[in-house]
Short mmCIF file of C-alpha atoms in Angstrom, two decimals:
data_model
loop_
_atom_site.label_atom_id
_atom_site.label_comp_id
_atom_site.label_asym_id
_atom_site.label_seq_id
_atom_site.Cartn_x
_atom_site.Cartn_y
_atom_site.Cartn_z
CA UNK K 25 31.67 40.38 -3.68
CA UNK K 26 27.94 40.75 -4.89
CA UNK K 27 27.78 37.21 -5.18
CA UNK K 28 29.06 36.20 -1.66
CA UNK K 29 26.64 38.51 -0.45
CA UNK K 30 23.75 37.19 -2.65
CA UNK K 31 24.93 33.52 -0.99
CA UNK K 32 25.19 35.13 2.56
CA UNK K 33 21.78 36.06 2.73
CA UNK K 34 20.36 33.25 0.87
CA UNK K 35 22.30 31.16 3.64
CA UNK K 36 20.73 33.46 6.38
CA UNK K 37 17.01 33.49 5.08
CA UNK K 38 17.40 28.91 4.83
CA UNK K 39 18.88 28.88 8.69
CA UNK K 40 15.94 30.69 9.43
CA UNK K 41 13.69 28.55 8.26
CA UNK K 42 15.29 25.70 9.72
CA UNK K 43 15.14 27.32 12.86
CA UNK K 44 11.55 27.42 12.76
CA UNK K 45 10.63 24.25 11.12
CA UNK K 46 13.90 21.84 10.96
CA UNK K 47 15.09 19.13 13.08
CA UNK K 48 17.26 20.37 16.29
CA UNK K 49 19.48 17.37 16.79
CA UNK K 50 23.26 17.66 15.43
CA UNK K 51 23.10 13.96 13.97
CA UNK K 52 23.34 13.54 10.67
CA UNK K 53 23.06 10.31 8.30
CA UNK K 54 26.32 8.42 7.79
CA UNK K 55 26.78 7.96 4.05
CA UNK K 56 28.57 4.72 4.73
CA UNK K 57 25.77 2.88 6.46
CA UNK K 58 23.69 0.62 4.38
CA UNK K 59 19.70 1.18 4.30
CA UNK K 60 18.02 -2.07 4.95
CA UNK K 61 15.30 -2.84 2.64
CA UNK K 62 11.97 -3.01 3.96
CA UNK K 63 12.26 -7.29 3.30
CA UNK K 64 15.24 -7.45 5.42
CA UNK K 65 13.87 -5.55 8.48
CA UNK K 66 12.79 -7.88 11.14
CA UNK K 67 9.18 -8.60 12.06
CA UNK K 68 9.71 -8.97 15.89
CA UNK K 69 8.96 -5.38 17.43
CA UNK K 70 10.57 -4.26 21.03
CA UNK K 71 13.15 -6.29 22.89
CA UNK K 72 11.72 -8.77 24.94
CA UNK K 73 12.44 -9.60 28.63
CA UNK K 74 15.84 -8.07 29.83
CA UNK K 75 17.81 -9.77 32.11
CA UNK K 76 17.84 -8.63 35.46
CA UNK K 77 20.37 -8.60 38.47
CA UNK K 78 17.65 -8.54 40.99
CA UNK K 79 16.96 -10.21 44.21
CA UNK K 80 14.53 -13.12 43.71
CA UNK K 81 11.47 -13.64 46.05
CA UNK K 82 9.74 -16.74 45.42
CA UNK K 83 5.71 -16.61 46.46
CA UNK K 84 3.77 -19.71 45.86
CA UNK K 85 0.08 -19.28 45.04
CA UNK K 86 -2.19 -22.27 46.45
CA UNK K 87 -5.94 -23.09 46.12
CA UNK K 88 -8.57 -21.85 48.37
CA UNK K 89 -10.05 -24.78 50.08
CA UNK K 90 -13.71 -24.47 48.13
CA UNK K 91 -11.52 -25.29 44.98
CA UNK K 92 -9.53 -28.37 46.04
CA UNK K 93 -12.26 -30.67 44.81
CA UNK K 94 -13.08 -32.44 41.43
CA UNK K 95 -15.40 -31.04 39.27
CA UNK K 96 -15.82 -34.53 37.53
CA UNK K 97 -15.64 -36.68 40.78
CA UNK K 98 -15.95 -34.48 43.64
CA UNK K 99 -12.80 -36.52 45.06
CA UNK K 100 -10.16 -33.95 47.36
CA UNK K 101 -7.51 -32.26 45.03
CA UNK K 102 -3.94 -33.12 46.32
CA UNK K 103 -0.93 -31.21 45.89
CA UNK K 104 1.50 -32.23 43.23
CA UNK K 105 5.09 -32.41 44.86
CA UNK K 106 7.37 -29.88 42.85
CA UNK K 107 5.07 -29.22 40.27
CA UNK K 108 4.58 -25.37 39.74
CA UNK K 109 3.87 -23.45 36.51
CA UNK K 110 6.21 -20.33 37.02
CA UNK K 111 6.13 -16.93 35.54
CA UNK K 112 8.15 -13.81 36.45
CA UNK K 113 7.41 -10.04 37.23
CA UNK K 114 9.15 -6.82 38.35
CA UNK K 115 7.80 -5.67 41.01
CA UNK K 116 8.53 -2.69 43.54
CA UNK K 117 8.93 -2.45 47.34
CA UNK K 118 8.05 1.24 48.04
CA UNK K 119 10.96 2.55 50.66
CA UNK K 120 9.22 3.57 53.79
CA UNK K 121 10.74 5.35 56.76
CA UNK K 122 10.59 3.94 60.48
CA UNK K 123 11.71 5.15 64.24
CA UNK K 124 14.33 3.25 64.89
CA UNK K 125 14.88 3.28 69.06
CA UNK K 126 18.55 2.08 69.71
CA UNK K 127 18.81 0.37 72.98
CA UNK K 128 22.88 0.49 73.83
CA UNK K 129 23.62 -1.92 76.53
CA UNK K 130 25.11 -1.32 79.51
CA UNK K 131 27.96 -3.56 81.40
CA UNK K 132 29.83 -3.40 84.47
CA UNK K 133 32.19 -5.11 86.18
CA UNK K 134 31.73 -6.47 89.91
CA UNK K 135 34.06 -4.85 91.60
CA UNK K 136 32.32 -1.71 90.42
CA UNK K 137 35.66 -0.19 88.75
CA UNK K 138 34.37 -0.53 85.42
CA UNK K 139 31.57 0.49 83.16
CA UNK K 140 31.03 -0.07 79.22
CA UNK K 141 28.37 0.59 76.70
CA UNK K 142 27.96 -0.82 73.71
CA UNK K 143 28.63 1.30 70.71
CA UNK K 144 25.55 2.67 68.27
CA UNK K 145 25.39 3.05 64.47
CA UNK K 146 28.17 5.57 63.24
CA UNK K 147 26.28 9.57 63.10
CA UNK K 148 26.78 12.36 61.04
CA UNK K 149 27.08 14.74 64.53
CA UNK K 150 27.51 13.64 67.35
CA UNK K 151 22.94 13.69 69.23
CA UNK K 152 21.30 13.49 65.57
CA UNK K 153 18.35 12.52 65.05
CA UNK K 154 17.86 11.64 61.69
CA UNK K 155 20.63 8.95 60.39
CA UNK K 156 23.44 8.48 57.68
CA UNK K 157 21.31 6.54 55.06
CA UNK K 158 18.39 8.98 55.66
CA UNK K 159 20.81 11.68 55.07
CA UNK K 160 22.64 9.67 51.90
CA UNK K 161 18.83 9.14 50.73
CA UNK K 162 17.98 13.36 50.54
CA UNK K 163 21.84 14.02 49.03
CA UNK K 164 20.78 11.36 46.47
CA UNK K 165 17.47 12.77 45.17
CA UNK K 166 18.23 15.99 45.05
CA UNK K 167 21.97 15.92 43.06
CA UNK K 168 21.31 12.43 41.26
CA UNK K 169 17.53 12.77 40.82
CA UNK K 170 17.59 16.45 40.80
CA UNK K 171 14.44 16.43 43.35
CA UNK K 172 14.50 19.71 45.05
CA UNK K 173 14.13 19.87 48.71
CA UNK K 174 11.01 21.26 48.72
CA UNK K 175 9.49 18.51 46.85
CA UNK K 176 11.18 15.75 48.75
CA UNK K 177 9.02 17.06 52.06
CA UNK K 178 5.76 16.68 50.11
CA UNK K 179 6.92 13.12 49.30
CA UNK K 180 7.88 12.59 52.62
CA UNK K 181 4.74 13.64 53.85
CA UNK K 182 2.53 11.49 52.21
CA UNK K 183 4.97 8.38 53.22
CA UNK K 184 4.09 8.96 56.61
CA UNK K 185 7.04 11.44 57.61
CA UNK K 186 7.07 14.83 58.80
CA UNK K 187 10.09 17.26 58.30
CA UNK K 188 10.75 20.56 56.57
CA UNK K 189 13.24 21.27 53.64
CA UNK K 190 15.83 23.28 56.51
CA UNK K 191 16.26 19.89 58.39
CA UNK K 192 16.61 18.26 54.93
CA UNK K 193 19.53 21.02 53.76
CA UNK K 194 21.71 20.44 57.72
CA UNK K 195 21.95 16.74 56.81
CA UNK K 196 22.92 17.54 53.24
CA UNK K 197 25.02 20.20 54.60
CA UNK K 198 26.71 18.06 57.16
CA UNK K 199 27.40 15.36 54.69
CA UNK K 200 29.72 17.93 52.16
CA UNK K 201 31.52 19.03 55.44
CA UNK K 202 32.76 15.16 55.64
CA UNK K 203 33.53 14.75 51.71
CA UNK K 204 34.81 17.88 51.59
CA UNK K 205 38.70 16.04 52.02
CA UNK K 206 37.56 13.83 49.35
CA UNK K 207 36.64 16.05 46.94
CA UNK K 208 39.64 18.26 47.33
CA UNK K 209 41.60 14.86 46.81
CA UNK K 210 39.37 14.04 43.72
CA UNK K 211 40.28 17.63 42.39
CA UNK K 212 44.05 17.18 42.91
CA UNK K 213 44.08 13.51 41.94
CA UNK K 214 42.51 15.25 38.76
CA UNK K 215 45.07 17.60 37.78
CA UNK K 216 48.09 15.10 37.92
CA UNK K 217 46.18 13.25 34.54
CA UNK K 218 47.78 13.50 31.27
CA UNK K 219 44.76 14.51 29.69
CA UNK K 220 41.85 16.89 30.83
CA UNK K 221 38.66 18.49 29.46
CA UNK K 222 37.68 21.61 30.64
CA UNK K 223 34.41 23.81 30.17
CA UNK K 224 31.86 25.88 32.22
CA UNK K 225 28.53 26.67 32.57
CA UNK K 226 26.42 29.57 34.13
CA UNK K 227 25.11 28.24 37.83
CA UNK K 228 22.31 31.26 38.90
CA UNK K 229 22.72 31.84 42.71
CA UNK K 230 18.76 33.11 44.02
CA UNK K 231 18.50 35.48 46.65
CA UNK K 232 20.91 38.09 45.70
CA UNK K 233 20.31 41.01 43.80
CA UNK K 234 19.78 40.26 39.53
CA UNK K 235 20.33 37.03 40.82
CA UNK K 236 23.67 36.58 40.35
CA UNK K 237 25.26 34.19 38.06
CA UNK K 238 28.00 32.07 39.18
CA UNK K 239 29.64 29.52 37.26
CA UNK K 240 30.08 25.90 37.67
CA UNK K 241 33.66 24.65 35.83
CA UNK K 242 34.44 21.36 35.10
CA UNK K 243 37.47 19.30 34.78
CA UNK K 244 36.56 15.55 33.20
CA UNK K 245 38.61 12.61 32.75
CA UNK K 246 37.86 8.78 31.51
CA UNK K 247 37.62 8.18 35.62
CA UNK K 248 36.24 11.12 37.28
CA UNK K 249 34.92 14.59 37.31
CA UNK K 250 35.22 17.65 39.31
CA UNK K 251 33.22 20.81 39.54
CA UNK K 252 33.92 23.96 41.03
CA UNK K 253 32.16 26.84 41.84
CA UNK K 254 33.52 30.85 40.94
CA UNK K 255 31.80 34.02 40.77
CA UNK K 256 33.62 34.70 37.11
CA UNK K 257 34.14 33.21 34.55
CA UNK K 258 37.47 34.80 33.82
CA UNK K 259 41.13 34.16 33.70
CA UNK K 260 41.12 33.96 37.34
CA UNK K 261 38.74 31.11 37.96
CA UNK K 262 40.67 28.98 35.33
CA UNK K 263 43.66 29.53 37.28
CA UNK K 264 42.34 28.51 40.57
CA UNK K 265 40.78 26.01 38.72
CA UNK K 266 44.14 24.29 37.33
CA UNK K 267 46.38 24.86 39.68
CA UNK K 268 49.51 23.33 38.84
CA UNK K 269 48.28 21.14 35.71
CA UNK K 270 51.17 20.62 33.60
CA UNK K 271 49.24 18.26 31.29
CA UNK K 272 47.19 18.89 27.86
CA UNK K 273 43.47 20.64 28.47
CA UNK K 274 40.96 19.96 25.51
CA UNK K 275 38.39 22.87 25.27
CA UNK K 276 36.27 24.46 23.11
CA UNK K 277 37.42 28.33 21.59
CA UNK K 278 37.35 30.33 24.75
CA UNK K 279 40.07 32.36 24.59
CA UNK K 280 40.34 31.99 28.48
CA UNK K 281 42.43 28.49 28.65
CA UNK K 282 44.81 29.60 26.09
CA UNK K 283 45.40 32.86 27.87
CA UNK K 284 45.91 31.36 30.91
CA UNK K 285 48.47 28.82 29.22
CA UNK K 286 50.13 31.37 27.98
CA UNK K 287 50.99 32.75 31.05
CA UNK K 288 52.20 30.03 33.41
CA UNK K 289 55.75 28.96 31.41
CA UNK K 290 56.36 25.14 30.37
CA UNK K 291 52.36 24.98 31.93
CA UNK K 292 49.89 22.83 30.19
CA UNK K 293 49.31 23.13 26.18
CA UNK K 294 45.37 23.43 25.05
CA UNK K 295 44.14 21.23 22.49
CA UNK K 296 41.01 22.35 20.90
CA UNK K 297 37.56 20.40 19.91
CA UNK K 298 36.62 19.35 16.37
CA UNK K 299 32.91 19.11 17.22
CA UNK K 300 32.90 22.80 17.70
CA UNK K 301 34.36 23.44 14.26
CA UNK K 302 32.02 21.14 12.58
CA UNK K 303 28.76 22.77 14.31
CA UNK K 304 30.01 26.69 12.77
CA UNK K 305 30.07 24.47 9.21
CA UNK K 306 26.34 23.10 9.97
CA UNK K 307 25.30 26.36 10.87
CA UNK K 308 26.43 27.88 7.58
CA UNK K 309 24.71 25.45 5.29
CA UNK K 310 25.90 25.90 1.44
CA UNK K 311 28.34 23.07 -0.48
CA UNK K 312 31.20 24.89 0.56
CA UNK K 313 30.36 24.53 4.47
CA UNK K 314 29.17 21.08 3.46
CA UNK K 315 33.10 20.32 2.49
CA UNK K 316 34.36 20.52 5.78
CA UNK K 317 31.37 18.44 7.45
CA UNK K 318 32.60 15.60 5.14
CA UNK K 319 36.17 16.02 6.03
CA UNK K 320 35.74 16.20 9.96
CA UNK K 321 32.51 13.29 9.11
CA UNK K 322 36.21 11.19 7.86
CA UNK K 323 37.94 12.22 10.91
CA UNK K 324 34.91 10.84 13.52
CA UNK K 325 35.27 7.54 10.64
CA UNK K 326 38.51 6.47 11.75
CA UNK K 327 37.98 7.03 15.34
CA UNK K 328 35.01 4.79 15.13
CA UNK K 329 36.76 2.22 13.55
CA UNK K 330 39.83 2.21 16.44
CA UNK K 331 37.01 1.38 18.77
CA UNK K 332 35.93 -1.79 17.08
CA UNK K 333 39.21 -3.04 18.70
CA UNK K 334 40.94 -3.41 21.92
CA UNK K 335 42.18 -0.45 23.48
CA UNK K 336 45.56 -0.06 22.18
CA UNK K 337 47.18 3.46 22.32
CA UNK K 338 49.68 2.66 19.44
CA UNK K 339 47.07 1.63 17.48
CA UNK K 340 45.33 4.78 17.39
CA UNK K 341 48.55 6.87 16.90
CA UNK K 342 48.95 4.59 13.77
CA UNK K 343 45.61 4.88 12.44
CA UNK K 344 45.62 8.62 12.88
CA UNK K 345 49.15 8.92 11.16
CA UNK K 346 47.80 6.97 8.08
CA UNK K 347 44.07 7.78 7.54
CA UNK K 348 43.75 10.94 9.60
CA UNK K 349 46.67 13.75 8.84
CA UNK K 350 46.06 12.83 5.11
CA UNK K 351 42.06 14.28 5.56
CA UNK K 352 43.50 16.87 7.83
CA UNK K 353 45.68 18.26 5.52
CA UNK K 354 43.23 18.57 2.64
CA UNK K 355 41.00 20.28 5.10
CA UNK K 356 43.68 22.81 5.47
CA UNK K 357 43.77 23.08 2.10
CA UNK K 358 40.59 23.45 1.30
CA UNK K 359 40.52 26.07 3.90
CA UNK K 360 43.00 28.23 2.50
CA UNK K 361 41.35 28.08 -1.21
CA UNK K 362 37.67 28.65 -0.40
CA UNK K 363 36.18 32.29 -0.74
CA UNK K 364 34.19 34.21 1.77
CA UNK K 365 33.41 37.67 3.31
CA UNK K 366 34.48 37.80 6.85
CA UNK K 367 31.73 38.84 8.55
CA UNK K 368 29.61 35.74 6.68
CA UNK K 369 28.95 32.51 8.84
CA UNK K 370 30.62 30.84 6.39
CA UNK K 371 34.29 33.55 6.94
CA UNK K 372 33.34 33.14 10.42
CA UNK K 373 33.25 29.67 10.43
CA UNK K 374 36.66 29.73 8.02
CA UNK K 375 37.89 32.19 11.13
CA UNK K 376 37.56 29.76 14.05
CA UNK K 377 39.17 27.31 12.07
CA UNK K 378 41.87 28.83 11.58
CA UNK K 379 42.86 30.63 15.15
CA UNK K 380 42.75 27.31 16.70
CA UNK K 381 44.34 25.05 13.64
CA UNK K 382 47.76 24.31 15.88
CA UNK K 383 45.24 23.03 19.01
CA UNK K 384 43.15 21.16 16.49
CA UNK K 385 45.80 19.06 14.87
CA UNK K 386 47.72 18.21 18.14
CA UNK K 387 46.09 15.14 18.69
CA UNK K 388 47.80 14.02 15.29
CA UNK K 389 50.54 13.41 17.79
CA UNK K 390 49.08 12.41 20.72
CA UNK K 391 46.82 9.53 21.07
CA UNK K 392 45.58 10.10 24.28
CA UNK K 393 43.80 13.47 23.20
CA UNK K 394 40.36 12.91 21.79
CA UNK K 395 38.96 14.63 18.74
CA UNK K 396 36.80 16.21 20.79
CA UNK K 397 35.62 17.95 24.26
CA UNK K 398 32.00 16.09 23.88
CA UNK K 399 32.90 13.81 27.61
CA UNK K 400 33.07 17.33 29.22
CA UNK K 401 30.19 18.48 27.83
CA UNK K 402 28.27 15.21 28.35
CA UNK K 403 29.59 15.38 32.31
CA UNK K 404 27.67 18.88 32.30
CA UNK K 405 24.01 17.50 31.68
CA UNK K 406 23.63 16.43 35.14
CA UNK K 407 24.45 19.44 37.20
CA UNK K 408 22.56 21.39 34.10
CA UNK K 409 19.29 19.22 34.81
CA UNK K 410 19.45 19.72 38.28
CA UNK K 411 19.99 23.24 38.11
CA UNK K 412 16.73 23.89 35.71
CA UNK K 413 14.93 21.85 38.65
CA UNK K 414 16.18 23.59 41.64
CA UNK K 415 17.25 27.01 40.06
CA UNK K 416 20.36 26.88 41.49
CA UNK K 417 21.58 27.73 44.45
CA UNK K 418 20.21 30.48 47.13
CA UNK K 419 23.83 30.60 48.99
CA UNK K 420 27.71 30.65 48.37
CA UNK K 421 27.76 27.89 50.63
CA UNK K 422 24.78 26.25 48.52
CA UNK K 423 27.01 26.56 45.36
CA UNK K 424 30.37 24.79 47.73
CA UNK K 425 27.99 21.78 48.75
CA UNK K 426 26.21 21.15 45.07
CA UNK K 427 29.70 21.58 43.55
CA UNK K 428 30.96 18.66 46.11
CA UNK K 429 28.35 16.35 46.27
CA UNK K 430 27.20 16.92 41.92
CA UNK K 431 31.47 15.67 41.56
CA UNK K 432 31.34 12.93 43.59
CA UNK K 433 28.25 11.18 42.41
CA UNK K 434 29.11 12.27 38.55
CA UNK K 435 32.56 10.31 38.74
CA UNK K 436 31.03 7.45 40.65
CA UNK K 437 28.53 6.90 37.50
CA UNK K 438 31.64 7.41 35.33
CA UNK K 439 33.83 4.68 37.16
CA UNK K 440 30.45 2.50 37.07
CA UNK K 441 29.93 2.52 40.68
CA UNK K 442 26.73 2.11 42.18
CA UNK K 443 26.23 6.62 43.44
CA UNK K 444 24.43 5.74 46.67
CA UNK K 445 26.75 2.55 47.87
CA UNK K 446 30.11 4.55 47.23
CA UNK K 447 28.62 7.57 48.88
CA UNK K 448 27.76 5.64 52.06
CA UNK K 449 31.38 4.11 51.57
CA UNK K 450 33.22 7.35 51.34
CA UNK K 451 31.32 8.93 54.40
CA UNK K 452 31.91 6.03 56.44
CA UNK K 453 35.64 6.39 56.00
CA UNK K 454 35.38 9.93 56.31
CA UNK K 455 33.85 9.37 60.35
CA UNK K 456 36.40 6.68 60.83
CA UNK K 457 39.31 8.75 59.66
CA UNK K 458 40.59 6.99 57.16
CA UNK K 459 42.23 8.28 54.13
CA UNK K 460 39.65 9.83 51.44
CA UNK K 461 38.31 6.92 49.59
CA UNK K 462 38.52 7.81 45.59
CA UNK K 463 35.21 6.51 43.17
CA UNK K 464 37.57 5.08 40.84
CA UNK K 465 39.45 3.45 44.27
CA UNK K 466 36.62 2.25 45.39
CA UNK K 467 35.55 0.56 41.86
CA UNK K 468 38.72 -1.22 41.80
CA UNK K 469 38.12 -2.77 45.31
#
């Protein structure tokens, strides 16, 4: 017992000083990949030119008039028909804003009994001022390019426009009143999936006393993702959160999802995250932690090497069933022969490992559940980003619209839709009352 304890703090004083002086990033060196000797690296440096889908404009550079003569015979310079020596560059065209006046004609009939106007460019309210792509540009900076409002009127400013950040927030506000249907569609088209991450993050709301911290929940799939806003992070919010979901939920430890699974009878089952388990080993340090890294290193190997392939579900399942429950099992072995105190990273560690061992191994029989809960996580950054930029949100209805528009313009980028065009789309069915148009609908149209 001396000895563990001896190791313990030896463990504790070397995670110190990698606090203070080692690298932060999780990555670590595959031992499979070859180093390439200094001969074999290549000389060339950078990429070159990329290739770009841009619109072309073509401008043709001629000679001033003092320079369309000889310099040996004094004779006129004449153009060469189609002769040109072309280069290219990326340039920019900075957006400006205008005063549109919209001049709806009027008709009548002769015999006076009738009288039509022609119809204007669709509004978000019925007498505003300022119009849908204005309104599509503010939503856009501030929840893609996390620009608060604030900032956006000094930029306005010095383009030539003058408005404050309240005008800025009713056009924002007015847009999340129109996608709300579509986001409450998003949510349930969400929870009929197979397959579902889940995790949450603190979401400070300003204004209130301690300023209160709400919490922004996610629910991520390979098409889409959905946030939603709750003043707890309890049992409570996870079950407004799921609903009905009868599927499987990947997550990280929180004892929250599996309580709540417990509850609901023939609900969904949790399946927990291997990257979690692997960062408690990292933290401990020591061969014995460095055991398990390896092992769950093998388990990342053969997931890597399905996606050299084409998609092909029994594929995985196959791969898993022949290289994977082989590593997992000495894992669990491994597990149950290594010694530890409990209250040592390295028994802590052992601990998490083992109250969520029948999540871990269910993707063993499951292809469609990932090793991990990393897409959640990664489907977090946004919102997170934003939030350090705009510190939240000062209302509960500030925390309704961020969570609408923040889902929206997430699962566009994860359906590889253009944010901006599928935002205009989706309003512009919401004003002619169509049904609520999906991002992953819209990318398939």
């Amino acid at each position: 017992v001396l000895q563990l304890r001896l190791v313990e703090l030896e463990r504790q004083l070397s995670q110190a000083r990698d606090a203070l002086y080692g690298p932060s990033s999780e990555k670590r060196p595959r031992p499979s990949a070859p180093v390439p000797c200094p001969a074999e690296e290549k000389s060339q440096r950078g990429h070159g030119p990329r290739q770009q889908a841009l619109p072309v404009e073509e401008v043709v550079h001629l000679l001033d008039a003092a320079d369309q003569q000889c310099p040996q015979c004094g004779g006129a310079l004449r153009a060469m028909a189609g002769q040109y020596e072309e280069a290219e560059e990326v340039d920019v065209v900075e957006r400006r804003f205008v005063l549109k006046r919209h001049r709806r004609q009027k008709y009548r009939c002769g015999c006076g009994g009738c009288v039509e106007t022609a119809l204007g460019p669709p509004k978000l309210q019925p007498g505003g001022r300022y119009s849908l792509d204005f309104a599509l540009e503010v939503a856009v900076q501030k929840y893609l390019e996390h620009a608060p409002l604030e900032r956006q009127v000094r930029a306005m400013a010095r383009e030539g426009l003058v408005v404050d950040s309240q005008t800025l927030w009713d056009q924002v506000l007015r847009l999340s009143r129109l996608l709300l249907p579509t986001w409450e569609a998003l949510w349930l088209s969400q929870l009929r999936q197979r397959v579902l991450g889940a995790d949450e993050t603190r979401w400070p709301l300003l204004g209130s006393p301690g300023q209160t911290k709400w919490h922004l929940w996610a629910l991520a799939s390979a098409h889409a993702v959905v946030y939603r806003m709750a003043d707890t992070r309890g049992a409570e919010a996870a079950r407004a959160l799921l609903k009905d979901f009868s599927g499987v939920l990947v997550t990280d430890g929180y004892a929250v999802y599996a309580a709540v699974a417990k509850q609901r009878a023939g609900g969904f089952r949790v399946a927990h995250c291997w990257a979690h388990v692997r960062r408690k080993f990292l933290e401990c340090g020591g061969p014995e932690a460095e055991v398990a890294v390896r092992l769950i290193g093998e388990l990342y190997q053969v997931e890597r090497e399905y996606q050299t392939g084409p998609p092909d579900v029994g594929r995985l399942h196959a791969l898993r069933q022949e290289r994977s429950r082989p590593v997992v099992s000495r894992l669990h072995a491994w597990a149950l022969e290594v010694r530890a105190l409990p209250e040592s990273a390295l028994g802590k560690a052992l601990g998490y490992l083992g109250n969520l061992w029948p999540g871990l191994t269910r993707f063993l029989d499951d292809a469609l559940i990932p090793l991990d809960n990393n897409a959640t996580e990664r489907a977090l950054r946004g919102p997170v980003v934003g939030r350090k930029n705009h510190y939240g949100s000062r209302s509960r209805r500030g925390t309704e619209v961020a969570a609408i528009l923040y889902s929206l313009l997430e699962s566009a980028k994860r359906c590889g839709v253009e944010p901006k065009a599928y935002l205009r789309a989706a309003v512009r069915a919401a004003l002619n009352g169509e049904p609520p148009l999906l991002p992953h609908l819209h990318a398939a149209t």
